[in-house]
Each structure stands twice: as C-alpha cells, then as structure tokens.
CSV table of C-alpha atoms in Angstrom, one decimal:
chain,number,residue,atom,x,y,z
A,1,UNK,CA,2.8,7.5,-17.4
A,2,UNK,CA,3.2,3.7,-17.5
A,3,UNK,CA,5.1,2.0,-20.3
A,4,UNK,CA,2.6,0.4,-22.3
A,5,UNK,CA,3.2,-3.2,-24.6
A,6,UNK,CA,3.0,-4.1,-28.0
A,7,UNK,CA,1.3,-7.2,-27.6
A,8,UNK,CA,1.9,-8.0,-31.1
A,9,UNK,CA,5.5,-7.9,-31.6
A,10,UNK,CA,6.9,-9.2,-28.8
A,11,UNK,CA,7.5,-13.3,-27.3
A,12,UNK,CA,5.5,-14.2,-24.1
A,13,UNK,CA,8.6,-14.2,-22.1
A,14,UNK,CA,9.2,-10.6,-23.2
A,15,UNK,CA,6.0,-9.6,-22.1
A,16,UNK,CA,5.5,-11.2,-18.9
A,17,UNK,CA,9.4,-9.4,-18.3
A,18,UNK,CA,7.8,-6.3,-19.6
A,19,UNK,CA,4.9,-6.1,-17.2
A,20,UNK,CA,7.2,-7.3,-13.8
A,21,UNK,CA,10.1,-4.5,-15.1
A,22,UNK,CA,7.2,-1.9,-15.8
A,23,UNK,CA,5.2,-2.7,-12.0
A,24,UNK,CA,8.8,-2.4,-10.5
A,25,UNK,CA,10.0,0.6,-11.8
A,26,UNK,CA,6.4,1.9,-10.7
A,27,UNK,CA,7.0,0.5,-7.1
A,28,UNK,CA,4.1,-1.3,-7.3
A,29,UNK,CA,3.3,-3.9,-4.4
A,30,UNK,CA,1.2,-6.5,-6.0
A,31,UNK,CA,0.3,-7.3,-9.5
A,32,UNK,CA,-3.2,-8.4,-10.4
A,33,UNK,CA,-3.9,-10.4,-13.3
A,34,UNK,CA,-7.3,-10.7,-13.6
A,35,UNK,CA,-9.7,-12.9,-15.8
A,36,UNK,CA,-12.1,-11.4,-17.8
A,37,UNK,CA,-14.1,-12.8,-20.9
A,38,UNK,CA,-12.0,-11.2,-23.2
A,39,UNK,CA,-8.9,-11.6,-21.8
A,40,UNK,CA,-7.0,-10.5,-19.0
A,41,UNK,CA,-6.8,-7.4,-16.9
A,42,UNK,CA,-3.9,-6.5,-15.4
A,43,UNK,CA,-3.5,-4.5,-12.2
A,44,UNK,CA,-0.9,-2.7,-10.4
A,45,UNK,CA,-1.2,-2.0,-6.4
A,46,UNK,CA,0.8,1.4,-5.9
A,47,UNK,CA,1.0,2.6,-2.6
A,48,UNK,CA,-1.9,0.8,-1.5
A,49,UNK,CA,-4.3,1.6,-4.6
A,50,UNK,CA,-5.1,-1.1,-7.7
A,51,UNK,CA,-4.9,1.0,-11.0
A,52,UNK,CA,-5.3,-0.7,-14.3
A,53,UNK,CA,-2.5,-1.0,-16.4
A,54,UNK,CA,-3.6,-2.9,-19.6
A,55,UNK,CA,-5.2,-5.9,-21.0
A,56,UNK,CA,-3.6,-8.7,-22.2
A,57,UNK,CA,-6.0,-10.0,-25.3
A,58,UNK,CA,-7.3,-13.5,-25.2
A,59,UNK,CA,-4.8,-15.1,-27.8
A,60,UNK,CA,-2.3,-15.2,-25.4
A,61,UNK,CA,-4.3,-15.8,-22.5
A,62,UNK,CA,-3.0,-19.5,-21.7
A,63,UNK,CA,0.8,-18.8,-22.7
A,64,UNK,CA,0.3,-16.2,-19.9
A,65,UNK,CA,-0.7,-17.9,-17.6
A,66,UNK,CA,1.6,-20.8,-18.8
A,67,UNK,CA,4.2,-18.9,-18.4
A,68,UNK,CA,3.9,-17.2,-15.0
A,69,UNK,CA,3.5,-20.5,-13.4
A,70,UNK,CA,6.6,-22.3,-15.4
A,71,UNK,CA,8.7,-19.5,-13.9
A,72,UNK,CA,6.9,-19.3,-10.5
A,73,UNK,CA,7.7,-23.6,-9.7
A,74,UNK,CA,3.6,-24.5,-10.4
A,75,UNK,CA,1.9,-27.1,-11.5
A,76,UNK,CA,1.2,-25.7,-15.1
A,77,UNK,CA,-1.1,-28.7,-15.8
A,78,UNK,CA,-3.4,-28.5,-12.5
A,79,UNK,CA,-6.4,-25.2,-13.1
A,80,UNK,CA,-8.6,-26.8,-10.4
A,81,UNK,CA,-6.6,-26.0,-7.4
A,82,UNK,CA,-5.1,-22.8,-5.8
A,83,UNK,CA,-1.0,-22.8,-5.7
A,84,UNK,CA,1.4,-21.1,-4.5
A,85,UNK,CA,4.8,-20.2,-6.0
A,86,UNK,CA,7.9,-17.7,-6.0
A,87,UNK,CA,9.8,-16.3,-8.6
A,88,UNK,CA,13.6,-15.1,-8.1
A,89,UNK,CA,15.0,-13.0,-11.1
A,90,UNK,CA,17.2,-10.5,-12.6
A,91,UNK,CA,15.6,-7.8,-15.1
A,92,UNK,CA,17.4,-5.1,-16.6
A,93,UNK,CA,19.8,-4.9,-13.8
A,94,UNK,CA,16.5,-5.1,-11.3
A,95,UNK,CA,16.8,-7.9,-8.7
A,96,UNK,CA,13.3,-9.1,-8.0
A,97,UNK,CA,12.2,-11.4,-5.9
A,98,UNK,CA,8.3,-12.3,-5.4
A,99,UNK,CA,5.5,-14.4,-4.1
A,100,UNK,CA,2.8,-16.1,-6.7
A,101,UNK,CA,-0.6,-17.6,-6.0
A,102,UNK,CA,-2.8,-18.7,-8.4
A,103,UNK,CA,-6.6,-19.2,-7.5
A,104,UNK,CA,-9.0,-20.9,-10.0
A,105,UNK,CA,-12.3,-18.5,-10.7
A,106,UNK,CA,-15.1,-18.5,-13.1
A,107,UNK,CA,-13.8,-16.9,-15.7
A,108,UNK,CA,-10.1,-18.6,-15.1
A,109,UNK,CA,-7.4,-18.3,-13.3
A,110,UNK,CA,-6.2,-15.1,-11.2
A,111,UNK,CA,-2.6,-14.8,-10.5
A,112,UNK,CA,-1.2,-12.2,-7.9
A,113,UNK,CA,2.4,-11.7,-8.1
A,114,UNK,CA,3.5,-10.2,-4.6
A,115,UNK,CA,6.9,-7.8,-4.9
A,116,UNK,CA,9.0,-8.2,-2.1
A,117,UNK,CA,11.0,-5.1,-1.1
A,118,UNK,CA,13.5,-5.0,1.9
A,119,UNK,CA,15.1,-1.9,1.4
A,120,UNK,CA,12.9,-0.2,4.1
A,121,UNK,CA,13.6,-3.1,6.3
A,122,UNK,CA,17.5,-2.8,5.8
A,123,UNK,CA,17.4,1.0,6.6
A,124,UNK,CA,16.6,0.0,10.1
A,125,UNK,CA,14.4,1.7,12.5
A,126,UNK,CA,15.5,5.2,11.7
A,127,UNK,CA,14.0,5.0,8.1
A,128,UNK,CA,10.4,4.3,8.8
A,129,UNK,CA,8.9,7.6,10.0
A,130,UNK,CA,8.4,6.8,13.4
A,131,UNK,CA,8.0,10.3,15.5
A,132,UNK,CA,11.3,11.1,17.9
A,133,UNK,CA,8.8,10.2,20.9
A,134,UNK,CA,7.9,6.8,19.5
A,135,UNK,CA,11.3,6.2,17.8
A,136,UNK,CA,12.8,6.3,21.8
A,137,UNK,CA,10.0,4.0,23.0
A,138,UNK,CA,10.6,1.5,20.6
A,139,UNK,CA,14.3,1.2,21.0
A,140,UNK,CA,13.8,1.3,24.4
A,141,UNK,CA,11.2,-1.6,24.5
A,142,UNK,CA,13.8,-3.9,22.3
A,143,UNK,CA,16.2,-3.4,24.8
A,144,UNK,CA,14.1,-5.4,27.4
A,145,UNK,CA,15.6,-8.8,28.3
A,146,UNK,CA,12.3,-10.4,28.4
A,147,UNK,CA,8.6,-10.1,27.6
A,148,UNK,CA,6.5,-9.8,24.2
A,149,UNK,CA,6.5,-7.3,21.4
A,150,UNK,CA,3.8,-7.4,19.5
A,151,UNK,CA,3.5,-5.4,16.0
A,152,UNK,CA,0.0,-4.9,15.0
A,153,UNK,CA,-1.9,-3.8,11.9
A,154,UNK,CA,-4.3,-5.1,9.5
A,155,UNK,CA,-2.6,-6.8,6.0
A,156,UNK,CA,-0.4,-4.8,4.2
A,157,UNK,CA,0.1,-1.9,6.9
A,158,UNK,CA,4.2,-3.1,6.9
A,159,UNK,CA,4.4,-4.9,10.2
A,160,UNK,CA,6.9,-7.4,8.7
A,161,UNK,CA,9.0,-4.3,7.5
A,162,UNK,CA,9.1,-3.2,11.0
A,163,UNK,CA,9.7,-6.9,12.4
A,164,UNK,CA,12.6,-7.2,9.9
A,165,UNK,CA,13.8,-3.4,11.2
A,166,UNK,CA,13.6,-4.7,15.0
A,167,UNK,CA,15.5,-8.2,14.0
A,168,UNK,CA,18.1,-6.1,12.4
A,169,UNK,CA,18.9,-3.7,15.6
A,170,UNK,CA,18.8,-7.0,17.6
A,171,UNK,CA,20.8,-9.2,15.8
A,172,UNK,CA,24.5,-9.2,17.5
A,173,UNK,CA,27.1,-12.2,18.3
A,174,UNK,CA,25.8,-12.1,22.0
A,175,UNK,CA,22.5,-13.5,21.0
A,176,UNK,CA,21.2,-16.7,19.6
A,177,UNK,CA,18.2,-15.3,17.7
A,178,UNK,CA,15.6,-17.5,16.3
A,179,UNK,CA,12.4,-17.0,14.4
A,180,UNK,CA,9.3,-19.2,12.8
A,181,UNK,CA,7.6,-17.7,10.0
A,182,UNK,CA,5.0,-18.8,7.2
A,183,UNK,CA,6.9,-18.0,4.4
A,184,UNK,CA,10.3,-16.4,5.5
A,185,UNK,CA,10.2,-13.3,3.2
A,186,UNK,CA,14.0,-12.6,3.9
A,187,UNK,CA,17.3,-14.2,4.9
A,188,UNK,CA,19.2,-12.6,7.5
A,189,UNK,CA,22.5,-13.7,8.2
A,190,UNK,CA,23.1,-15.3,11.6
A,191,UNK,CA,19.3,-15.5,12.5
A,192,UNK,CA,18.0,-19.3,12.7
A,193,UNK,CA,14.7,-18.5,10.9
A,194,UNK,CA,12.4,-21.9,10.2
A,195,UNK,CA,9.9,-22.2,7.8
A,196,UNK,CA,6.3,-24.1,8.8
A,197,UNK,CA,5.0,-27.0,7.4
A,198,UNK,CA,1.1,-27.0,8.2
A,199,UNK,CA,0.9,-30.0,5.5
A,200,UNK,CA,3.6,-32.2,7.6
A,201,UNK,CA,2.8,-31.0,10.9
A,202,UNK,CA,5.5,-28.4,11.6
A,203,UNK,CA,2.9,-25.6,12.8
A,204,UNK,CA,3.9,-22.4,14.6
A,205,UNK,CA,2.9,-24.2,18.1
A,206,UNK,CA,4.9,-27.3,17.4
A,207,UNK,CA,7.9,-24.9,15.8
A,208,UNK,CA,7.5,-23.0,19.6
A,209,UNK,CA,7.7,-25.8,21.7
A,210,UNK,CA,11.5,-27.5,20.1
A,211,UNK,CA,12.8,-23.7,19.8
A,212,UNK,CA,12.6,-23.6,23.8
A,213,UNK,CA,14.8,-26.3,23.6
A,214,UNK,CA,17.3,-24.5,21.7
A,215,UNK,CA,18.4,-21.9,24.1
A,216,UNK,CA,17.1,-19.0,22.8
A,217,UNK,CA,17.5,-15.8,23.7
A,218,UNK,CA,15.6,-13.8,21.1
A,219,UNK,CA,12.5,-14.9,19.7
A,220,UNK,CA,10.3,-14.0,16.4
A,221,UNK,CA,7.0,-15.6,15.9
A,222,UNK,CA,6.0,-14.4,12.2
A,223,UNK,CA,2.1,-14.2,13.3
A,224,UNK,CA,-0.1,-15.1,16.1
A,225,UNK,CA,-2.9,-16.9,14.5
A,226,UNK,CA,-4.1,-19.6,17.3
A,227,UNK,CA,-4.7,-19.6,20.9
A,228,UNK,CA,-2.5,-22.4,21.2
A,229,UNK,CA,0.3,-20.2,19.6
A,230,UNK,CA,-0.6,-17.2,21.7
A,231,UNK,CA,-0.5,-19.1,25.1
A,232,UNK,CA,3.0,-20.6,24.3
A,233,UNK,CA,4.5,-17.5,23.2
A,234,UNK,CA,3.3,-15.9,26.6
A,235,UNK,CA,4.8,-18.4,28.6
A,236,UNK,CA,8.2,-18.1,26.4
A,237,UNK,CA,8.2,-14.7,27.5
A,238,UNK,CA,8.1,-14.9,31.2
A,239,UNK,CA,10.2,-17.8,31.4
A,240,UNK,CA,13.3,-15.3,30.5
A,241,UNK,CA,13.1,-14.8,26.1
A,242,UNK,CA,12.2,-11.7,24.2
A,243,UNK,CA,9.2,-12.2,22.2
A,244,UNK,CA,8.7,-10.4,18.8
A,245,UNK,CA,5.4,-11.5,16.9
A,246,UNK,CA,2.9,-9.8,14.9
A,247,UNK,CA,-0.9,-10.0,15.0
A,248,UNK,CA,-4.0,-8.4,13.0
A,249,UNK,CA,-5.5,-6.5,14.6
A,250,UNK,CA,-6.4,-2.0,14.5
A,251,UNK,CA,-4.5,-0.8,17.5
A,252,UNK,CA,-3.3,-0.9,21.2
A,253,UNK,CA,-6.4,-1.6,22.9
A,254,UNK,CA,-7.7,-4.0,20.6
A,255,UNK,CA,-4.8,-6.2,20.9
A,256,UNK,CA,-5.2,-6.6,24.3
A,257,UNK,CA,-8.8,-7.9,23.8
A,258,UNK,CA,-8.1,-10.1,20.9
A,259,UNK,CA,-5.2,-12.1,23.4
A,260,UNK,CA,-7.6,-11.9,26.1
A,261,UNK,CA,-10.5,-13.3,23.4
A,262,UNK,CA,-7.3,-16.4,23.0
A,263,UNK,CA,-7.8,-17.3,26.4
A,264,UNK,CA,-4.5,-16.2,27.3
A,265,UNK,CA,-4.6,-16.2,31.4
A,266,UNK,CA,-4.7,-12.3,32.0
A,267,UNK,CA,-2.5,-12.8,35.2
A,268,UNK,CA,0.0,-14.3,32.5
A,269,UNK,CA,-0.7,-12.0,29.7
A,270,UNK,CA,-0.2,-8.8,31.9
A,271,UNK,CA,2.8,-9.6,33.6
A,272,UNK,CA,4.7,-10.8,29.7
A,273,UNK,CA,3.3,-7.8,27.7
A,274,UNK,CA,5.7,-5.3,27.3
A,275,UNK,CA,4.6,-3.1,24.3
A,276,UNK,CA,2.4,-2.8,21.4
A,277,UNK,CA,3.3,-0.7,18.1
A,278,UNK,CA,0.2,-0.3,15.9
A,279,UNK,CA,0.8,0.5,12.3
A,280,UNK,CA,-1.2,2.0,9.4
A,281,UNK,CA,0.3,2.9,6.2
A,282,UNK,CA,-0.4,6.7,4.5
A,283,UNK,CA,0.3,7.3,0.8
A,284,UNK,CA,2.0,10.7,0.8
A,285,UNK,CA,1.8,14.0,-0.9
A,286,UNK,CA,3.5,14.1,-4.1
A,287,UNK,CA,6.2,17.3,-3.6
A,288,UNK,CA,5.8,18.1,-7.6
A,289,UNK,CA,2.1,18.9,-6.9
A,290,UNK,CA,1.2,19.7,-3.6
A,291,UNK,CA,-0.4,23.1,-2.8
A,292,UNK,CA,-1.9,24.8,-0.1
A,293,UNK,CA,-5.7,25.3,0.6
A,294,UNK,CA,-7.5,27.0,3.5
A,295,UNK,CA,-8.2,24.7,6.4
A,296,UNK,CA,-12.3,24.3,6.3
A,297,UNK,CA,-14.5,24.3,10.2
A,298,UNK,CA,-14.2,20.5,10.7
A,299,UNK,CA,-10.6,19.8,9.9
A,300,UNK,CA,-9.4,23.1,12.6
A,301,UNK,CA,-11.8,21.4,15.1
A,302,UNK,CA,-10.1,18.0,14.8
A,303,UNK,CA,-6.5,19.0,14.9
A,304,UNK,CA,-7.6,21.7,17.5
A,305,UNK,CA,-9.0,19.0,20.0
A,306,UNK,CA,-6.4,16.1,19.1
A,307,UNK,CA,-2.9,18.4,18.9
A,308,UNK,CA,-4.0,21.5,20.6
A,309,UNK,CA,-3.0,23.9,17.7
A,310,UNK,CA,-5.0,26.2,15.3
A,311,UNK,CA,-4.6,26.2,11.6
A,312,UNK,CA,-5.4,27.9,8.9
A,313,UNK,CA,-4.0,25.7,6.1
A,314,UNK,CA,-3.6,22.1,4.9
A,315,UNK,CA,-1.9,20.6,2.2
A,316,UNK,CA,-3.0,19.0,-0.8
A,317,UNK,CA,-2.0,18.1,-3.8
A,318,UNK,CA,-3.7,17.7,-7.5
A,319,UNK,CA,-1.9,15.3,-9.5
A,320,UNK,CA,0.5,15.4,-12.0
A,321,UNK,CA,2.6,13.0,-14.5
A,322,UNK,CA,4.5,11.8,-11.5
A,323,UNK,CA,2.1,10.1,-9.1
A,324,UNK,CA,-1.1,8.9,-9.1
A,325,UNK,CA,-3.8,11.5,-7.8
A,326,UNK,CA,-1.6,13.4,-6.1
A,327,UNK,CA,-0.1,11.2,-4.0
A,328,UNK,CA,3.5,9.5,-4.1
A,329,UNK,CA,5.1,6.8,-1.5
A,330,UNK,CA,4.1,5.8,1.7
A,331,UNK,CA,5.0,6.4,5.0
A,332,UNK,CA,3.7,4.6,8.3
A,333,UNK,CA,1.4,6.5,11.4
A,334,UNK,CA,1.9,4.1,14.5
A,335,UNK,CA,0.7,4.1,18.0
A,336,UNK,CA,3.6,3.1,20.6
A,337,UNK,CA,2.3,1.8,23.8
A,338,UNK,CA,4.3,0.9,26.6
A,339,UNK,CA,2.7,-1.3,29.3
A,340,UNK,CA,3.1,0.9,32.8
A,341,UNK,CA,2.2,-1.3,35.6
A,342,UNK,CA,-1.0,0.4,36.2
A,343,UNK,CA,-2.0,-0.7,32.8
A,344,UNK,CA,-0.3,-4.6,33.9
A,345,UNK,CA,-2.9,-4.0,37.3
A,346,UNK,CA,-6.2,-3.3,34.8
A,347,UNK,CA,-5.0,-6.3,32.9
A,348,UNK,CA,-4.8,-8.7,35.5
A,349,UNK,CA,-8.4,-7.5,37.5
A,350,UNK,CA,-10.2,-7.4,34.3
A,351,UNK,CA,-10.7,-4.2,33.8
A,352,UNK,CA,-13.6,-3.1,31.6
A,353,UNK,CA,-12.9,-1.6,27.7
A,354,UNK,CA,-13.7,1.7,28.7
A,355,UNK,CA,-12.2,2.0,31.9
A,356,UNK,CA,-8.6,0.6,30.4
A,357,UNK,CA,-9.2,3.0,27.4
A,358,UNK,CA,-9.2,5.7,29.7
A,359,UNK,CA,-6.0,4.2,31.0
A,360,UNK,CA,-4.1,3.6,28.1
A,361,UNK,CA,-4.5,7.3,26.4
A,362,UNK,CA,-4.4,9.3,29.4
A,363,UNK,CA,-0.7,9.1,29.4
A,364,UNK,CA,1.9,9.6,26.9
A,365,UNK,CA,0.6,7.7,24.1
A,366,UNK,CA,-0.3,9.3,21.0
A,367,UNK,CA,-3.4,7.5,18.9
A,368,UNK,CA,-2.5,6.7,15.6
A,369,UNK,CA,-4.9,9.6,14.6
A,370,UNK,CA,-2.8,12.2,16.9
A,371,UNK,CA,0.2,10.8,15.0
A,372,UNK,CA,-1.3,11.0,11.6
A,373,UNK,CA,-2.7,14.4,12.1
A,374,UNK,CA,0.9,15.6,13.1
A,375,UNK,CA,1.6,14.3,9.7
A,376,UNK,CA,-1.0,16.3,8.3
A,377,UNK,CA,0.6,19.2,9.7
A,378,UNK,CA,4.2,18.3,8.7
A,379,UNK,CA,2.9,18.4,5.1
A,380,UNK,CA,4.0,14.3,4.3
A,381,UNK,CA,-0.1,13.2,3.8
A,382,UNK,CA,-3.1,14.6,3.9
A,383,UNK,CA,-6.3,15.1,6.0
A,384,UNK,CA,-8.7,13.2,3.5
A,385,UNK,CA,-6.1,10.3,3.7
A,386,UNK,CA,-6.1,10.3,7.5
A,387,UNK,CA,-9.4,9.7,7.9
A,388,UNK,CA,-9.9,7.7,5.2
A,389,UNK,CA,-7.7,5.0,7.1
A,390,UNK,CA,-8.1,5.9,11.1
A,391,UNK,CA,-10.7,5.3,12.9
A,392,UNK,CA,-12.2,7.8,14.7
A,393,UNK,CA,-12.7,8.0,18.3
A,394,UNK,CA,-16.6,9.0,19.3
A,395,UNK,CA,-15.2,12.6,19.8
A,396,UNK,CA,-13.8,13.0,16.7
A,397,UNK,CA,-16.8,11.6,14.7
A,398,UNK,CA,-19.0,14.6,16.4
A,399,UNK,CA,-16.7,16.8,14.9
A,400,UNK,CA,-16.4,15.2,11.2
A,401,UNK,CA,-20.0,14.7,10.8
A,402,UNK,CA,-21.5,17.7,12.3
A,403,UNK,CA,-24.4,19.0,9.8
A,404,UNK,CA,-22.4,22.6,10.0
A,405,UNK,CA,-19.3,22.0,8.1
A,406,UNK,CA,-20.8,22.5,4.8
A,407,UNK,CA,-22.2,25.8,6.0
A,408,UNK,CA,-18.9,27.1,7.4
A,409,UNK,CA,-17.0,26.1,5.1
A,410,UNK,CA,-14.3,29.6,3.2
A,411,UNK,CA,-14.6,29.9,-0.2
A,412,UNK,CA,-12.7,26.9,-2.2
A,413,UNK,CA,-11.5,25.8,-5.7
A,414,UNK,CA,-13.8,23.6,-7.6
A,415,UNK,CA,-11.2,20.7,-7.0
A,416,UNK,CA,-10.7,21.7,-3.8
A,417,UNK,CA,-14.2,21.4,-2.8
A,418,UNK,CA,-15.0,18.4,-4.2
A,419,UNK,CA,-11.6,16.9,-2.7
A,420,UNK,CA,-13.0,17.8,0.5
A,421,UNK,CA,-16.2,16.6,0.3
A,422,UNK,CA,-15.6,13.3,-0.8
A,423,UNK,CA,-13.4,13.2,2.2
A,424,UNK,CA,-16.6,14.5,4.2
A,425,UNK,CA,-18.9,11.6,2.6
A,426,UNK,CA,-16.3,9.0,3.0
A,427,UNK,CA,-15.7,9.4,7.2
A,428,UNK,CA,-18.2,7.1,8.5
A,429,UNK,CA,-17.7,4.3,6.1
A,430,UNK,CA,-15.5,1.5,7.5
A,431,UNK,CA,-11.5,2.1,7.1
A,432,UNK,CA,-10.4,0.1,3.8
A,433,UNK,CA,-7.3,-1.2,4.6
A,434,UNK,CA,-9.1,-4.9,5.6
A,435,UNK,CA,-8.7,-5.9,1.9
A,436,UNK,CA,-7.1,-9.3,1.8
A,437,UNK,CA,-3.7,-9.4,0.4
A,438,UNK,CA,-1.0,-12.1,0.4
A,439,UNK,CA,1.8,-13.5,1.9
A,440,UNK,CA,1.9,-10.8,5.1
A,441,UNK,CA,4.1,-12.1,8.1
C-alpha cells in the first residue's frame, strides 16, 4: 500500500519530497501529474502500468506546480509553452535523478517527472534476462570490429538500458569510444558522449560527420530518427567503426524495412548490418502470490507449436499487499538476430517481406514470442502478459482465436476464468506498448 499525504499539515516542499520519495520507493518509472477541474491527479507508472496515487486539492494547485518547475530549472512565469527540465536530488538517503516536461493543456499544466534508474544498466549484460543462447550472440556481436548494432523496441521497452549495458562491456583503454545522444541520461567515465543542440544546429547528422574526424573506434548514436542520420551511420560502419544506435521499431524484420523505407542503399545496408536485438518489456509474477492453474486448449496449442513441449499448467498469480495485480518488476523478452550472409544476399537483391521472413526465422533465432513463452514456462511472467504485448504471427492468431477454446476449456476458479478470458478478448487488439513516454534514447 502507498504512503498517502496529509495535504493539510505539511509545506509544499514537503509534499512535492513526499510524492518523488513515495514513487521511488514504489519503483515507479514516471510520475503523472495531471490537471483536473478540481485539482490535480497524480499518477505513478509501475512496471509499465499508470495507477492513481492521490489528488492534490486545488488550493495548492499553483504552489505545485510552482514548485516542480523552480526545482526542475523552468521558466515558472511562462504556462503557454511546453519545457523541459531535470531535477538532481538527495531524499532520505535516495539519490534521484530525473527528467521534467511540462506541457500546457486545457485544464492546465501537466508535468511528467521521468525517474532515471541505471542500476540495471551498471549490472551489465548478465543482469538483463537475456536467454544463455541470446546472451552468447550478443557478446559475440559486440566483439565485431566493425558494422552496426541496432537495439530496437517501441518507447519504454529499455533499449537505452541495454545500450548503456553494451557501452559498459565495451568501454576499455584500447578504445576511444564516442557517443551522441538527445539528452545523455548517464555519465560514463572515459566515454566522449555529446549532447545535440537541434536549436543551434548541432543535430545527430552534423554531430556524425565531426565525430569521423575524431578517430573513433566505437560509436553510439542515441537514436536513428532521419534518413540523413541513418545513411551516415551506415557509411561509418563500413568505413572500419562499430556502430551502436537504437531505433523504434517491433522487431528484426521490421527494422530492416524501416532502414530500407530511409533510403539507405541495400547494397550498403546489407554489407554494415551486423545484428538486431529486439526488446519488449514483461512485468513479472509476484513470488508472494503466484499460484498454479491448469493450462486451458489455446495456451497448450501455442506453446506446443512455438517450443515443441506439452503442458499442463501455467502460472499465475492473484495479487496481494506487495504488487499491483499480481505482478512485480520487469524483465525484458528479446529477439537476437545475427545477419548470416544469406540473409546479407536477400538484403542486397531485394528480397520480398515474406520470402526474408522465411529467411530470418528458419534458423536459430527465437521470436520474441518463442522467448517470452519460455518465460511463461520458467514461471517469471505470464501467458495473458505475453500476448498482451507480442504480436502474433498469422499462426499463432488461428490458434488464440479459434471459436473452440471456450468449449474446451477444464474446469477453473472464478478468478481464474475471468483472468483468462480477458486475456482471450484482449489478443487481437493492437499491443499497448506504443504509448508515448519521454525522454527514451
């Protein structure tokens, strides 16, 4: 249970502490303060999910908001206009350190306050629930002296946590090691990391073209957003630098389409990309809660025709005073693909999307659905969340939405049954991990 605030008795600069000390402790993501006509809402992202935490009444609406942006660096006197700050403090022995934007609405002004954490990042590569199979790819694929990286994933799926993780393993005295981000979420010692400047000029493209001149050896592009940006970074990569950037988009295949979309010469683009790790982000099981449940027709089909094995039983879990709906921390499902030259050939000829699909899961390569689904298995997350973010292949979808399931399913709890069938409804809507957040690498 959250620590709720006696908005009565205490100063504003208690209660703005309050709320950032209480969304920490709850290792929340993001906080959401919200404007409403009688007052503000404020909301807590935890592992991936807004919940309500309180309302702040409307007396104290403008020291609020007065306050967050004194100790954020804003304007406090301009409403009109969105703004950007950060915050850097020390709270009961909590070193914080965040991101704030401020965006003028109808009702007021909305502030989102973005927690930074690096612990995962500082773990390294070990630490972020990569399989043994993918883990060995990866370290494999930094190893490379040349070619591009790219870490994929929509906003919020923790590709700059893996980034950071990959810039850690890399960074040794042999290397000069450079990167251009928009913002630079974290300082790493003996990395030359430079911040853009749209407003002046200093883009990502313009950053590029001087850091070629600086006899690199490592690269880190914080995001490919432009084709201009995307062309330059291929032609880094084959002209002897390792490439590390990220890009939004839902896995392997699509990444290769969206460079191609760039204009990116294929000849160019197949002989410079060397791998792809695609990234999603699963809440998992609270141990305090989770049970065990019969597996129902659908789910033994779908782990039956992506893993090969037969179940009888998933886990799941109900809820209890220490998570929120059963459900506790994240961990990450990826998709590791290494470009084999046959894939480099279909690049280059223009192979068509099915054709290349064919060619880039017939091997090796475990979707992010496979990897998720082994998950399942492990007992870390569960089915419903699965496919709740993966999207399915046309295979799979028979399977989820075939009119039998309901029929077939064993006898089941009350909560169990309506766990699953929400899960059932919920398939064929679009995966809900587009939402825009802030401030992602």
């Amino acid at each position: 249970m959250l620590k709720q605030i006696d908005f009565t008795k205490l100063p504003i600069t208690e209660i703005v502490n309050e709320i950032i000390f209480t969304a920490a402790q709850a290792g929340a993501s993001d906080i959401h303060f919200d404007p409403a006509e009688k007052g503000i809402k404020v909301r807590f992202r935890i592992d991936g999910v807004l919940i309500d935490y309180t309302i702040v009444p409307e007396s104290i609406r403008k020291n609020l908001i007065a306050r967050l942006k004194i100790i954020s660096g804003m304007d406090i006197t301009e409403s009109r206009l969105p703004q950007d700050g950060a915050i850097k403090m020390t709270i009961k022995n909590i070193n914080l350190d965040m991101r704030v934007s401020s965006l003028p609405t109808n009702e007021g002004e909305k502030i989102v306050i973005r927690i930074l954490d690096y612990t995962a990042s500082l773990k390294g590569l070990d630490s972020l629930g990569f399989s043994p199979v993918n883990l060995k790819k990866v370290k494999e694929l930094i190893k490379e002296p040349n070619g591009i990286i790219l870490v994929t994933g929509a906003t919020g799926t923790g590709k700059s946590t893996t980034v950071y993780s990959i810039l850690q393993t890399l960074n040794t005295p042999e290397v000069n090691l450079v990167t251009v981000e928009d913002p630079v979420e974290m300082n790493i010692e003996n990395i030359n990391q430079i911040q853009v400047n749209s407003e002046i000029g200093l883009t990502f493209a313009e950053v590029l073209r001087s850091i070629l001149r600086q006899d690199p050896d490592i690269i880190m592009i914080g995001e490919i957003r432009d084709d201009e940006t995307a062309k330059i970074a291929v032609r880094a990569s084959i002209t002897g630098h390792l490439v590390l950037s990220t890009i939004h988009t839902n896995n392997a295949l699509n990444t290769i389409e969206r460079l191609t979309d760039m204009d990116v010469e294929t000849y160019l683009l197949a002989s410079s990309l060397n791998g792809i790790i695609s990234q999603k982000l699963a809440r998992k099981i609270c141990p305090h809660c989770m049970k065990k449940r019969p597996a129902i027709d659908y789910e033994k089909k779908l782990i039956k025709a992506n893993l090969g094995v037969d179940i009888t039983e998933l886990a799941y879990a109900e809820g209890c005073s220490e998570c929120v709906g059963g459900y506790k921390g994240r961990i990450a499902i990826h998709e590791v693909l290494v470009i084999s030259q046959d894939i480099r050939d279909a690049i280059a000829n223009g192979m068509p999307k099915e054709e290349l699909r064919k060619l880039v899961y017939q091997g090796d390569t475990k979707t992010l659905l496979q990897d998720g689904l082994t998950k399942v298995l492990e007992n870390i997350t569960t089915i419903e969340e699965i496919l709740r973010l993966v999207e399915l292949d046309d295979e799979s979808v028979k399977i989820v939405t075939a009119k039998d399931n309901v029929n077939q399913q064993q006898p089941l709890t009350s909560n169990q049954s309506e766990t699953i069938n929400n899960s059932a409804q919920s398939v064929p809507i679009p995966p809900v991990n587009n939402d825009v957040e802030m401030l992602d690498v």
